[in-house]
Structures are given as structure tokens and as C-alpha cells.
CSV table of C-alpha atoms in Angstrom, one decimal:
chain,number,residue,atom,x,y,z
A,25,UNK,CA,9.1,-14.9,5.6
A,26,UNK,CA,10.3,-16.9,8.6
A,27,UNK,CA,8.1,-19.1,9.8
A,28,UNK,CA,7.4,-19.7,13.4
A,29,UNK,CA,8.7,-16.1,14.5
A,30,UNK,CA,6.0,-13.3,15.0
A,31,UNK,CA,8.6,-10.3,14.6
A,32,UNK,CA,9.8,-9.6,11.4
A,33,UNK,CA,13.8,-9.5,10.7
A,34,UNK,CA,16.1,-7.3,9.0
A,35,UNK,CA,16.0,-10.3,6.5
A,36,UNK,CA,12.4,-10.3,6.3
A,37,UNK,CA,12.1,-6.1,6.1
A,38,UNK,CA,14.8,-6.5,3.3
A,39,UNK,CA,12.6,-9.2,1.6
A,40,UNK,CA,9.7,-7.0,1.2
A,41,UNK,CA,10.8,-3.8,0.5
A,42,UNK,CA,10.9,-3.9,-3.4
A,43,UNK,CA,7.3,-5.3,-3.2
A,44,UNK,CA,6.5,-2.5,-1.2
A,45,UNK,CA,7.7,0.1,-3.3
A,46,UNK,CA,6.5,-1.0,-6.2
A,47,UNK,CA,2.9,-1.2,-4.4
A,48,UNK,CA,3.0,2.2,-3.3
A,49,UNK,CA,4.7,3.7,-6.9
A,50,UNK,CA,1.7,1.9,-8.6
A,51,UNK,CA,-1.0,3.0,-6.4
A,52,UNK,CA,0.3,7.0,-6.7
A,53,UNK,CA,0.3,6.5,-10.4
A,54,UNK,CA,-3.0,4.6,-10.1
A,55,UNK,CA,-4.6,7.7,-8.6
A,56,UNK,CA,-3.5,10.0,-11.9
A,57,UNK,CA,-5.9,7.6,-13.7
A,58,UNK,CA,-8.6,9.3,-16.1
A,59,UNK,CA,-11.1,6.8,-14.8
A,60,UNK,CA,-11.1,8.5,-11.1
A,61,UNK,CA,-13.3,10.9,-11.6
A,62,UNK,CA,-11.2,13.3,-9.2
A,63,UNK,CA,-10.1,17.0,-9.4
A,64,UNK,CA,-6.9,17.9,-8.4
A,65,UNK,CA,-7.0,19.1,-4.9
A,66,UNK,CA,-9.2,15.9,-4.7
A,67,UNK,CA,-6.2,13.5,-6.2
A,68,UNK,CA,-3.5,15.0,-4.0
A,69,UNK,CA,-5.5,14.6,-0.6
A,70,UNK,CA,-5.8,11.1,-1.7
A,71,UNK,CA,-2.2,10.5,-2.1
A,72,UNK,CA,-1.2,12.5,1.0
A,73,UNK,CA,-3.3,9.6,2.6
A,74,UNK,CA,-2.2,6.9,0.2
A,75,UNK,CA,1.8,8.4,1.8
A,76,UNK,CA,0.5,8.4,5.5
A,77,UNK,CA,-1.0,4.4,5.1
A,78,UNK,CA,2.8,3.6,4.2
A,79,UNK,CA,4.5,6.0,6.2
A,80,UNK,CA,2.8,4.3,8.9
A,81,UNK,CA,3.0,0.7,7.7
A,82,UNK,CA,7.2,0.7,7.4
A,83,UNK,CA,7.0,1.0,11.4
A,84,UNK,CA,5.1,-2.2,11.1
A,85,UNK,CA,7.4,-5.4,12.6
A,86,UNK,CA,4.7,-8.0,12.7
A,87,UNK,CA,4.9,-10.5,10.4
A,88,UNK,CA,1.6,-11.2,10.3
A,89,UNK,CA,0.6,-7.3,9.9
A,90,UNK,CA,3.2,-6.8,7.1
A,91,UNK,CA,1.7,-9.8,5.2
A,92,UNK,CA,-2.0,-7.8,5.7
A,93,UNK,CA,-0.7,-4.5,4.5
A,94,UNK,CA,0.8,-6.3,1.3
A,95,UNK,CA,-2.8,-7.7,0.6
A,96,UNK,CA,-4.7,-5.0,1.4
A,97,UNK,CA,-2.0,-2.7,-1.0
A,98,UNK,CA,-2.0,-5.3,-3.9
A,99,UNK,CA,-6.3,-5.5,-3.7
A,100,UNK,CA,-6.2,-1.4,-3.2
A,101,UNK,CA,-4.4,-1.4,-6.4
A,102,UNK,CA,-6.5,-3.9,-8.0
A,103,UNK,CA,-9.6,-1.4,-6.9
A,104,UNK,CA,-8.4,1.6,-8.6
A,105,UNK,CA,-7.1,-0.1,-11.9
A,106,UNK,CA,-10.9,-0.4,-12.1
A,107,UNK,CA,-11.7,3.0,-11.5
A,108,UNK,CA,-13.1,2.6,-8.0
A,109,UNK,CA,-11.9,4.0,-4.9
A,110,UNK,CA,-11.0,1.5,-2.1
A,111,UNK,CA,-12.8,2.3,1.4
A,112,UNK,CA,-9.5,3.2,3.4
A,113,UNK,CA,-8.7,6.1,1.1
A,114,UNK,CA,-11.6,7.6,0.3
């Protein structure tokens, strides 16, 4: 990303959206994991939210925010490869 600018460019947007996509593929297939001890009704409410976090998050132009939701994806995803739930989706 840039540095010294605090709104993101179409450069920047175009930068991140293959890492974005990738985080948000690996966290739907993340919640069809056997370890998450959820039924069905319960797995599909969680990726309804898990859709809404980055439905909301590609309005984001912040540089600083969109390097935030990127962490906060990549240690969500790190959470449920473990078999937990992370706080924001539960």
C-alpha cells in the first residue's frame, strides 16, 4: 500500500482483492469443518454473518481499516482451523 496517503486507491483496492477473496473462500469453507461442533441452520447463520463482515468491509477506503480487516480475516481463519469460533461471528 501507499504510504503516506490515508485513502486507499484503485491501485491499492486492486492490490488486495485476491487476498481478500481468498480470505473470505477459506473462512466459508472453514465453517464446513467437522471440528465446529455446528448443526446446519447453525453453520449457515454463521456464514450469512461471515458474508455481511465482507459485504461491509469492500466499502472500506481506509488504508488503515483495510489493513485491520485483513488481520482480523487471516487470525479469524487461523481460529477456526483450530476448531474455535472467533468472537465477531459467534
Amino acid at each position: 500500500m501507499t504510504k503516506g496517503l490515508i485513502w486507499a486507491t484503485a491501485e491499492d483496492l486492486a492490490r488486495n482483492r485476491g487476498k481478500v477473496i481468498s480470505l473470505y473462500r477459506q473462512i466459508l469453507r472453514s465453517l464446513n469443518s467437522p471440528k465446529l461442533e455446528l448443526n446446519l441452520a447453525a453453520r449457515l447463520a454463521k456464514k450469512a454473518e461471515a458474508r455481511t463482515i465482507f459485504i461491509l468491509g469492500s466499502e472500506e477506503r481506509s488504508l488503515h481499516n483495510i489493513e485491520d480487516l485483513i488481520d482480523a480475516a487471516e487470525y479469524s481463519l487461523s481460529l477456526l482451523k483450530q476448531g474455535k469460533i472467533p468472537k465477531h461471528i459467534q
